[in-house]
mmCIF file of C-alpha atoms in Angstrom:
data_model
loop_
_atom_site.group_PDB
_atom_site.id
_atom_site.type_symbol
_atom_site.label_atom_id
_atom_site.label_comp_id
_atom_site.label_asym_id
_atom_site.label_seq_id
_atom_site.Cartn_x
_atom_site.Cartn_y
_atom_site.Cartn_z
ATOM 1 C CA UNK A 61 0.000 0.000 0.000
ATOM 2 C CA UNK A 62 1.526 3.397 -1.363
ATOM 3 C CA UNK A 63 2.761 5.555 2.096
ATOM 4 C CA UNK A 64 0.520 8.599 2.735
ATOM 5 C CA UNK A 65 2.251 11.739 3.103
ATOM 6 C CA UNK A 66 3.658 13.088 6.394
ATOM 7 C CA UNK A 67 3.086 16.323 7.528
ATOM 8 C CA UNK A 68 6.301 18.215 8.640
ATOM 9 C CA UNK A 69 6.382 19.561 12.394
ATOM 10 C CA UNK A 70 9.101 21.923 12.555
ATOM 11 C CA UNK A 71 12.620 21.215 15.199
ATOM 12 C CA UNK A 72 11.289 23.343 18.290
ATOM 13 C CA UNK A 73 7.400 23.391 17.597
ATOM 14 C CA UNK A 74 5.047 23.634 20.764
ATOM 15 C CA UNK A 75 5.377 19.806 22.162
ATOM 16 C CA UNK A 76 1.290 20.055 23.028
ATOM 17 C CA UNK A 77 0.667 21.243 19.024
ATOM 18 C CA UNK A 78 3.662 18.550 17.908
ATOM 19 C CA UNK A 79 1.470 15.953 19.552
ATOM 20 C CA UNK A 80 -1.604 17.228 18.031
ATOM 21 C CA UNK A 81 -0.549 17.256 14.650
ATOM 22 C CA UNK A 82 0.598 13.636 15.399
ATOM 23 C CA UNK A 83 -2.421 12.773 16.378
ATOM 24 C CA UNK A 84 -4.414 14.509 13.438
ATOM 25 C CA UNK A 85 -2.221 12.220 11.022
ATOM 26 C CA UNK A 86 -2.834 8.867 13.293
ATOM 27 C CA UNK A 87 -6.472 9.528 12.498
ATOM 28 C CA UNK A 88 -6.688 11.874 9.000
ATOM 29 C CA UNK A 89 -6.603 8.588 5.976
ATOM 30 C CA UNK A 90 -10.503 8.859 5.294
ATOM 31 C CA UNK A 91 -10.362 12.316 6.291
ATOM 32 C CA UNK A 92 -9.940 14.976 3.083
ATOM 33 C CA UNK A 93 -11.697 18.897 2.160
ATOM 34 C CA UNK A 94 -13.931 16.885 -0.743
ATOM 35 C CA UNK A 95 -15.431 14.424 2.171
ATOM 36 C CA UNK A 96 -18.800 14.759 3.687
ATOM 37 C CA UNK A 97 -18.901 12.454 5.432
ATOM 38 C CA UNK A 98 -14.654 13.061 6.793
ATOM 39 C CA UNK A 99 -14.341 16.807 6.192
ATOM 40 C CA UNK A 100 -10.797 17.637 7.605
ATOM 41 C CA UNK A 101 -11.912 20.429 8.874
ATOM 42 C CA UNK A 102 -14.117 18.877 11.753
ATOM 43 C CA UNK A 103 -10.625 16.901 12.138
ATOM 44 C CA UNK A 104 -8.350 20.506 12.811
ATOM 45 C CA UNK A 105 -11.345 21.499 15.232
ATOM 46 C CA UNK A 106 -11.205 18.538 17.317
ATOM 47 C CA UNK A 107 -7.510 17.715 17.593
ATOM 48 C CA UNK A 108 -5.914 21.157 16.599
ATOM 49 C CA UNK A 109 -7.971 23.544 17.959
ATOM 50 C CA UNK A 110 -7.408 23.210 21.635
ATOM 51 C CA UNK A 111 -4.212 22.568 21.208
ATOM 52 C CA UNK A 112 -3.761 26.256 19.636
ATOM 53 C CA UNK A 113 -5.888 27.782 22.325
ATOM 54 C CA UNK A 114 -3.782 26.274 25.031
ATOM 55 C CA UNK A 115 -0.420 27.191 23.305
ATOM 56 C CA UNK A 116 -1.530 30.604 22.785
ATOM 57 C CA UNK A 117 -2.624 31.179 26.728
ATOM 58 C CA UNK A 118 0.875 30.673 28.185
ATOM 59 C CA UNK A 119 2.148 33.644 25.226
ATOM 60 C CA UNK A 120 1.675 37.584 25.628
ATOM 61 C CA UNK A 121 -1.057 39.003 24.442
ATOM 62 C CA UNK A 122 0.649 40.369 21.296
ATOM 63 C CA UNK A 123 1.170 37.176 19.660
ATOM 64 C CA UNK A 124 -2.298 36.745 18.914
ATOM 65 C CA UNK A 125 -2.068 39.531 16.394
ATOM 66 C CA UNK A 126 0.327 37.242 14.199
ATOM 67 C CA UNK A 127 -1.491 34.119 14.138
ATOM 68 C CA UNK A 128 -4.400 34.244 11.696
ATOM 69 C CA UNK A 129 -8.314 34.908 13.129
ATOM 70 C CA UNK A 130 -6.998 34.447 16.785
ATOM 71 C CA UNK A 131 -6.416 38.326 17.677
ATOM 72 C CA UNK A 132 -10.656 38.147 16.357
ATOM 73 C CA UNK A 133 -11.673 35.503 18.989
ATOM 74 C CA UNK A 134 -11.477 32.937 16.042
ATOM 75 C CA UNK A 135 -10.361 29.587 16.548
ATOM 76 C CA UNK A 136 -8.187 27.911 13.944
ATOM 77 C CA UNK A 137 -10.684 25.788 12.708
ATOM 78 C CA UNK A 138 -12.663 29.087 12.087
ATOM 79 C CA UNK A 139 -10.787 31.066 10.135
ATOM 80 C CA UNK A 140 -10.573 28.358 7.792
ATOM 81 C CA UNK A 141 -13.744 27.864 7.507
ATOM 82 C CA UNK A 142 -14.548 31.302 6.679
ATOM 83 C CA UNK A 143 -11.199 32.286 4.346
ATOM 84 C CA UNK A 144 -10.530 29.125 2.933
ATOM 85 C CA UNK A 145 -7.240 26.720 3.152
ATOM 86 C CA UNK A 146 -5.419 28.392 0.542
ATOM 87 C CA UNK A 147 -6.078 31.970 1.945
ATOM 88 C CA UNK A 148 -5.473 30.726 5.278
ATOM 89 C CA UNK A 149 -1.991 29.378 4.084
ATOM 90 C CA UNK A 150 -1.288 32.983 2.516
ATOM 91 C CA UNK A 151 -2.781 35.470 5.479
ATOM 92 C CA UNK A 152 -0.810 33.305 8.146
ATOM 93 C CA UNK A 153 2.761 33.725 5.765
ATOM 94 C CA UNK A 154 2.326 36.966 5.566
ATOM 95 C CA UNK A 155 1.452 37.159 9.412
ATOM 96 C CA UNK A 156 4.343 35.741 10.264
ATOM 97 C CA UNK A 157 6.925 37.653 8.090
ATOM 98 C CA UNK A 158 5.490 40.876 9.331
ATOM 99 C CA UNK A 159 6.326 38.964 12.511
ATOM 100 C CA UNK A 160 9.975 37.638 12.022
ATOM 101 C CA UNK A 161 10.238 41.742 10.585
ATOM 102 C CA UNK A 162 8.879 43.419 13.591
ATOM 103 C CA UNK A 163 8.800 41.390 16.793
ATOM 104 C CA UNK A 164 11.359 38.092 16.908
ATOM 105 C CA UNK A 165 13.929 38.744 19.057
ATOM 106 C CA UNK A 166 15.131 35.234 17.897
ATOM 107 C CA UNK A 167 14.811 34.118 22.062
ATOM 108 C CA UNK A 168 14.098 30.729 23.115
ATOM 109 C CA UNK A 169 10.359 31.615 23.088
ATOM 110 C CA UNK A 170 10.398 33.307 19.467
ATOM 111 C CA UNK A 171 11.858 30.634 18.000
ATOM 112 C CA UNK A 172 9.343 28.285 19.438
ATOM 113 C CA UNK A 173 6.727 30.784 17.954
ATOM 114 C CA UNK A 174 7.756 30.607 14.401
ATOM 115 C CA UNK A 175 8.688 26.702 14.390
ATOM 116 C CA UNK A 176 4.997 26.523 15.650
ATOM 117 C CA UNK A 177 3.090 28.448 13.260
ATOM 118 C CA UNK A 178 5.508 26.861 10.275
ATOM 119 C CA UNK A 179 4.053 23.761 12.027
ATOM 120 C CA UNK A 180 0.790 24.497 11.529
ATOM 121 C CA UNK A 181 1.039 26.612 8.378
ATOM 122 C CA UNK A 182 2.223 23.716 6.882
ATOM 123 C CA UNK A 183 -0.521 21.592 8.216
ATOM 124 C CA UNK A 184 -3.024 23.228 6.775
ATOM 125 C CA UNK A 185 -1.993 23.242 3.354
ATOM 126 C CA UNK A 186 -1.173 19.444 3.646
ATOM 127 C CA UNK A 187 -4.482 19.127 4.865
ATOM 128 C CA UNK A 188 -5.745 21.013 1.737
ATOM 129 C CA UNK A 189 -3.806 18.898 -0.626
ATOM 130 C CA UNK A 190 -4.661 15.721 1.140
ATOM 131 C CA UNK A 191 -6.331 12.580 -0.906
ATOM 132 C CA UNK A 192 -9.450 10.965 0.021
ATOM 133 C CA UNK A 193 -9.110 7.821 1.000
ATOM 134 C CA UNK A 194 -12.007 6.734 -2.083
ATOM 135 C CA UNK A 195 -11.713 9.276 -5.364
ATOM 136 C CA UNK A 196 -14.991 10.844 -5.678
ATOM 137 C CA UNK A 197 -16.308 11.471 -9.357
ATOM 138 C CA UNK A 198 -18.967 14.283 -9.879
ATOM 139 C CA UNK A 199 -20.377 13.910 -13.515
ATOM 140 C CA UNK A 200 -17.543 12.196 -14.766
ATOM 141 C CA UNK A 201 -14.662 14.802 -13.904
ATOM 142 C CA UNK A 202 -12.119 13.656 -10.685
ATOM 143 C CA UNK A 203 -12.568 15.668 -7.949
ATOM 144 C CA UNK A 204 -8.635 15.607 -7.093
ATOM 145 C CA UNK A 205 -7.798 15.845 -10.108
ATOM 146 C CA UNK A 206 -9.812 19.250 -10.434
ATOM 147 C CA UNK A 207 -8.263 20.274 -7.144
ATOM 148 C CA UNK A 208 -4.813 19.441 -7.524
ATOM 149 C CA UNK A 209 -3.797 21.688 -4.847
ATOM 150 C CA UNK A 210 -5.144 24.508 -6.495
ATOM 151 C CA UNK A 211 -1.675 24.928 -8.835
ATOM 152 C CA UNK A 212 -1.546 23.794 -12.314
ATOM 153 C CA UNK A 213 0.004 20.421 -12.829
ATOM 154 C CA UNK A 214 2.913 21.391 -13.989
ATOM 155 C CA UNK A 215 4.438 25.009 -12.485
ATOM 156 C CA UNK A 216 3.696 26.343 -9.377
ATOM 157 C CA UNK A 217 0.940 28.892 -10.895
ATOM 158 C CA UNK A 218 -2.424 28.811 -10.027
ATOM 159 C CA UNK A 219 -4.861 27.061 -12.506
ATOM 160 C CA UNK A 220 -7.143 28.950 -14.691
ATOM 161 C CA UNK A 221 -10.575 27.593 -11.722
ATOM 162 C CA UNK A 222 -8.505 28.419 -9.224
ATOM 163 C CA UNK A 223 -6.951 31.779 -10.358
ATOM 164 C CA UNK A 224 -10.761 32.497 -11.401
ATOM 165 C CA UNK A 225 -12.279 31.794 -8.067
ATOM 166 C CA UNK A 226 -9.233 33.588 -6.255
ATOM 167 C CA UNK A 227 -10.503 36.596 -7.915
ATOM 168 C CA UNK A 228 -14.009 36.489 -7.021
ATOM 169 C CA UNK A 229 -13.103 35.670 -3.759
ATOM 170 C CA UNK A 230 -11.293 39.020 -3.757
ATOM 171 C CA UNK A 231 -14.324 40.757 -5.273
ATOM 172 C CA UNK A 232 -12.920 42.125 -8.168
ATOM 173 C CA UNK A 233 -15.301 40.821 -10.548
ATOM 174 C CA UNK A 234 -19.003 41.976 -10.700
ATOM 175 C CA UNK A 235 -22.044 40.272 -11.188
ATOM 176 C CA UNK A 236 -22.473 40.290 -14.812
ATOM 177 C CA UNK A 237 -18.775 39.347 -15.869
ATOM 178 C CA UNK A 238 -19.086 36.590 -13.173
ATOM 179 C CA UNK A 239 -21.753 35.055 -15.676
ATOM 180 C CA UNK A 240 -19.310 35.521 -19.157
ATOM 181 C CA UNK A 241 -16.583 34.439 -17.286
ATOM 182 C CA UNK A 242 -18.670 31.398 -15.981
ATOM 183 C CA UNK A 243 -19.298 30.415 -19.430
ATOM 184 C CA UNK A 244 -15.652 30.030 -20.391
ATOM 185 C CA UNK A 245 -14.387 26.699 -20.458
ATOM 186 C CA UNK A 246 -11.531 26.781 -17.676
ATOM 187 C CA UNK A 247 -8.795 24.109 -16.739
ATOM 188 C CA UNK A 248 -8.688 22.913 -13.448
ATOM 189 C CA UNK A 249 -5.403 21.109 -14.475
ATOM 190 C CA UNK A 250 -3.398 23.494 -15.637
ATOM 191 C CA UNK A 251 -2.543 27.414 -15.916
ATOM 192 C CA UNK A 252 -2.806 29.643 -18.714
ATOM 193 C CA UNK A 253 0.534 29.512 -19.926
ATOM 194 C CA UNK A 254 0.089 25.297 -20.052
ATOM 195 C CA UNK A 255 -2.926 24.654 -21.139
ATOM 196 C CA UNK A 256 -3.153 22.240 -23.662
ATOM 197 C CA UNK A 257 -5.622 24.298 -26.401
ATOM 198 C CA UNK A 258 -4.700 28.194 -26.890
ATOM 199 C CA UNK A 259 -7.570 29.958 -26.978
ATOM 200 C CA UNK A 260 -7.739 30.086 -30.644
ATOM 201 C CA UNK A 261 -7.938 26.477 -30.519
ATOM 202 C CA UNK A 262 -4.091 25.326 -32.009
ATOM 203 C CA UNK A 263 -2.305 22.943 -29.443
ATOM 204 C CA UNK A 264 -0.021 24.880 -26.756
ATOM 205 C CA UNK A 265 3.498 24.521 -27.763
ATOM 206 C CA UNK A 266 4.582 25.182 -24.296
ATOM 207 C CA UNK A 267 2.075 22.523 -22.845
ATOM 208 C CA UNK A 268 3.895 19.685 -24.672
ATOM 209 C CA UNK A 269 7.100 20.598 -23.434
ATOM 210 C CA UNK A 270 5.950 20.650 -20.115
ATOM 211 C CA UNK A 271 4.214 17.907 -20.044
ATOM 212 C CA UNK A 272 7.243 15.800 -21.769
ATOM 213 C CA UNK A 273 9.578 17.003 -19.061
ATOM 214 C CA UNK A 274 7.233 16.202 -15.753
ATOM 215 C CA UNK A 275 8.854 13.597 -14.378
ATOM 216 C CA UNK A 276 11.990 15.407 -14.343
ATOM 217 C CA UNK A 277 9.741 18.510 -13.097
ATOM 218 C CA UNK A 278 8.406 15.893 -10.089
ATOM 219 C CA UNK A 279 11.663 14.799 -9.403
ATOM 220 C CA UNK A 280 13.358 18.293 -8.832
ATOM 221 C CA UNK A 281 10.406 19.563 -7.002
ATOM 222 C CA UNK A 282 10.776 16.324 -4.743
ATOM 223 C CA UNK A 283 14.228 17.244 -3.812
ATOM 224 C CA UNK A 284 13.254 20.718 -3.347
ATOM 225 C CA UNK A 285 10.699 20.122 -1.133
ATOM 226 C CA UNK A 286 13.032 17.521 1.359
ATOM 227 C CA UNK A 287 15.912 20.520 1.728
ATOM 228 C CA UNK A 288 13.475 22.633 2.825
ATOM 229 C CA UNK A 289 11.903 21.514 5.048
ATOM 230 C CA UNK A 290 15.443 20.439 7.273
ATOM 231 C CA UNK A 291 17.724 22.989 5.773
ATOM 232 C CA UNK A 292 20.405 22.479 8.308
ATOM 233 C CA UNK A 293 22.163 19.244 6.559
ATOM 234 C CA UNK A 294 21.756 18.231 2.870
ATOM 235 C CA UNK A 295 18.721 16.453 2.371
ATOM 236 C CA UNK A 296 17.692 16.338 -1.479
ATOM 237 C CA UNK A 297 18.528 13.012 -1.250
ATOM 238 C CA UNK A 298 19.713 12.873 -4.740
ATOM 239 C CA UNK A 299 22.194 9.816 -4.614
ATOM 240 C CA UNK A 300 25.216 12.147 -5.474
ATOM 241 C CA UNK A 301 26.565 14.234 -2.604
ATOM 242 C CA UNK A 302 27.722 17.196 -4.437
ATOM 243 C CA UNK A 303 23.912 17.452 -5.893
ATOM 244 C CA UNK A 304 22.569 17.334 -2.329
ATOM 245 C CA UNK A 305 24.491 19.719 -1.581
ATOM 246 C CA UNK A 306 24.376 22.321 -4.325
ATOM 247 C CA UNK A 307 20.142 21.795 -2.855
ATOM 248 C CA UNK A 308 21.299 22.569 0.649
ATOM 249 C CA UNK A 309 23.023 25.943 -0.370
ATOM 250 C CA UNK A 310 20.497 26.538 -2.945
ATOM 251 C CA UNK A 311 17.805 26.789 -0.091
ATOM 252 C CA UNK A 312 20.444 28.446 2.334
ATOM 253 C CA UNK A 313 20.726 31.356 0.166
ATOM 254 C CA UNK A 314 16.887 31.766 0.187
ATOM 255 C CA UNK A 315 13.707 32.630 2.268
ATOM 256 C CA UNK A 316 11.295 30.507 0.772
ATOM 257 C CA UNK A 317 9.702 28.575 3.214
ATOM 258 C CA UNK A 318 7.767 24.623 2.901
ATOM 259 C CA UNK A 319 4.077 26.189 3.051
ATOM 260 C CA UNK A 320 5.782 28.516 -0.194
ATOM 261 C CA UNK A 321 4.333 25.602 -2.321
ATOM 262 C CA UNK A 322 3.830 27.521 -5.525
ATOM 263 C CA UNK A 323 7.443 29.360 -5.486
ATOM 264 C CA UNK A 324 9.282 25.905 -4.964
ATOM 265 C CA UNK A 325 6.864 24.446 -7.820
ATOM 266 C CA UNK A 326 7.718 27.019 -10.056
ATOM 267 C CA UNK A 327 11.810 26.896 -8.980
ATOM 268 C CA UNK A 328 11.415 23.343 -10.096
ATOM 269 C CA UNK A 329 9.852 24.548 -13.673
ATOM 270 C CA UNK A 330 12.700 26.799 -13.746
ATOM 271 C CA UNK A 331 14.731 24.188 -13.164
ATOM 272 C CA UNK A 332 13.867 21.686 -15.893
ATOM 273 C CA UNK A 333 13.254 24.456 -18.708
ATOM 274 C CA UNK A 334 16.574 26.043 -18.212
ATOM 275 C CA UNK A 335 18.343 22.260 -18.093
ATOM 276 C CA UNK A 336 20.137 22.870 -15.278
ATOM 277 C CA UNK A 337 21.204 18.917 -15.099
ATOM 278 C CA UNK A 338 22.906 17.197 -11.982
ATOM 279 C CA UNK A 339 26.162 17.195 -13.865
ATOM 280 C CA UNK A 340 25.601 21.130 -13.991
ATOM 281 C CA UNK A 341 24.426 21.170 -10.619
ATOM 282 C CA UNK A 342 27.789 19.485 -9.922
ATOM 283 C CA UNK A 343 29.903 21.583 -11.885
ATOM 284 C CA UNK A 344 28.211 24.676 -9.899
ATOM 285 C CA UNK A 345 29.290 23.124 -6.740
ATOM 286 C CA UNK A 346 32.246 22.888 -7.527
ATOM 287 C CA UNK A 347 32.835 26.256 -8.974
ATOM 288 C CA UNK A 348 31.597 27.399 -5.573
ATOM 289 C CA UNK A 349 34.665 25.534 -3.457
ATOM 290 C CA UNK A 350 36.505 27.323 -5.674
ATOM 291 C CA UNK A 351 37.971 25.070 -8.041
ATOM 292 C CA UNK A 352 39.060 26.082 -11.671
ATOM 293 C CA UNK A 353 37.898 24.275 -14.640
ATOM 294 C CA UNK A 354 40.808 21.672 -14.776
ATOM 295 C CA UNK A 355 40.113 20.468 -11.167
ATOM 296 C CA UNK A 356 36.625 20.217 -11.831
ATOM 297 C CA UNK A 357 37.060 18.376 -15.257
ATOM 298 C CA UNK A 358 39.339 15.877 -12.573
ATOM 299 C CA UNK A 359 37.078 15.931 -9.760
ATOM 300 C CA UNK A 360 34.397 14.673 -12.162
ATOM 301 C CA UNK A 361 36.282 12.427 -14.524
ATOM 302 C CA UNK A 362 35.624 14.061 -17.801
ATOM 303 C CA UNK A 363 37.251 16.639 -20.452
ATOM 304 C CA UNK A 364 38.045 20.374 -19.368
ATOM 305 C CA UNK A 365 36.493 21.545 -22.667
ATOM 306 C CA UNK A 366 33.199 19.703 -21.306
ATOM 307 C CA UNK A 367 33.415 21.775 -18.120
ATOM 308 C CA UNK A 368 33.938 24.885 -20.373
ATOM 309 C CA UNK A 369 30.866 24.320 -22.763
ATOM 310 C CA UNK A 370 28.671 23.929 -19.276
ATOM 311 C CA UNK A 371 29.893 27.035 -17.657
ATOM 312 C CA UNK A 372 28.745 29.148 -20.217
ATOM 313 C CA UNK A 373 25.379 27.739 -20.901
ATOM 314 C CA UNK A 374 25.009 28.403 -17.092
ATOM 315 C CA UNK A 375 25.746 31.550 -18.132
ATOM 316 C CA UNK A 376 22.232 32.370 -18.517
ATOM 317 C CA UNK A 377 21.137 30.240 -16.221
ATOM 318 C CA UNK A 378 18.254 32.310 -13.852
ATOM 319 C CA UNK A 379 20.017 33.875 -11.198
ATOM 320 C CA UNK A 380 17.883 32.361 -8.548
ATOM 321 C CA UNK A 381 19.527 28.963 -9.352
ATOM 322 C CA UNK A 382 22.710 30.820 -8.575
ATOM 323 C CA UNK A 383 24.779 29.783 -5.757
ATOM 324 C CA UNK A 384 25.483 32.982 -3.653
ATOM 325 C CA UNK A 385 28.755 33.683 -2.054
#
């Protein structure tokens, strides 16, 4: 049987809201947001909830402010209900980076805070994103499949539904152009830029080179996503050391976050359509530690002039795939 996913609790998290989110993921399998019967939701308000409450009673008043609905009265389970997982996920980022800006004084009991609401930031969009245990079908389309986290299948951009419904959730769409825009046919797979028919109805260029280069895109975002969430060692887990750890000071020299789902989807795009390959990602490395292009040609095995012709295609390689000194 395929292993569910496992949500990440951040190193110093609350132990009471480390236990709960244990205990949420003992109990979450038939649990998902397209269940009536097992809406997650009901799950976060009976095993997160008081765990929150408590957590936040033994902090200043102040903190409240930075943790989303809760300087309101709102529980968690609340302010989910009424904004949505995805805007949750946003409002609470934002919360806390105003936070980490303003009011960490990176003390024992800071620290704590952040690891806590990463914690639970995290949570919720893995709760978002998680599978029923049975796919549901509603005339004939998948109801995951429409989901699919809300990005596009393959970038980290929302899909056309779910950019749609963003923007009437944000009111900036009246009445009547809610009903033309209602009668356009949009993807729930896959962004504008990757959709498979243009809107003059030719087939997307772009679409089938994305969609030829996915499991290269899955496999980079995979690795991604594992150095980011423990950034202190190399974790890509790529089965070459100097790959893991061109990773680990890839996500060193950056502030995305693991709840920043879309950026790291879209770094992993970037990724695959500039063809930054592990032997590049190797050869960057290297560069780094300083070597020259003869040591690197011998660290690696293979000609200088090879090492030459990679350097400068990474030459235009996007800068945030740079290693920073």
């Amino acid at each position: 049987m395929k292993k569910e996913q496992t949500i990440t609790i951040w190193e110093g998290c609350d132990p009471g809201i480390s236990k709960a989110i244990e205990r949420l993921q003992d109990r979450w399998r038939p649990y998902s947001t397209a269940s009536r019967r097992y809406p997650i939701r009901r799950l976060i308000q009976e095993v997160i909830d008081p765990a929150v409450a408590t957590y936040m009673k033994s902090l200043p008043a102040r903190y409240s402010g930075f943790v989303s609905g809760f300087g309101a009265g709102m529980n968690f389970s609340e302010t989910i209900r009424l904004v949505g997982f995805d805007t949750m996920v946003r409002l609470q980022r934002q919360l806390l980076r105003h936070f980490i800006k303003t009011e960490d004084k990176q003390d024992s009991r800071d620290k704590r805070f952040v690891a806590t609401i990463e914690s639970l930031t995290g949570l919720v969009w893995d709760c978002a994103c998680k599978r029923p245990k049975k796919s549901t079908t509603t005339t004939g389309v998948n109801l995951n499949a429409q989901r699919k986290h809300g990005f596009c299948e393959l970038c980290g951009e929302l899909t056309e539904f779910a950019d749609f419904m963003a923007t009437v959730a944000d009111d900036q769409v009246n009445d009547i152009e809610l009903q033309d825009r209602k009668k356009l046919e949009l993807s729930h797979q896959y962004c504008a830029r990757h959709r498979p028919i243009l809107a003059n109805g030719s087939r997307n260029p772009a679409y089938r080179q994305a969609k030829r280069s996915l499991a290269q895109f899955n496999l980079e975002l995979d690795r991604l996503n594992r150095q980011c969430a423990k950034r202190a060692t190399p974790q890509a887990a790529s089965g070459d050391p100097l790959v893991d750890r061109y990773f680990y000071h890839l996500m060193l020299s950056q502030t995305v976050q693991s709840a920043d789902k879309g950026e790291l989807r879209n770094q992993a795009r970037l990724m695959v359509d500039s063809k930054l390959s592990d032997r590049k990602k190797q050869i960057l490395i290297l560069q780094w530690d300083g070597l020259n292009q003869s040591e690197i040609a011998r660290k690696l095995g293979i000609e200088r002039q090879a090492v030459s012709k990679a350097l400068k295609s990474l030459a235009s390689t996007p800068r945030m795939l740079q290693l920073k000194e």
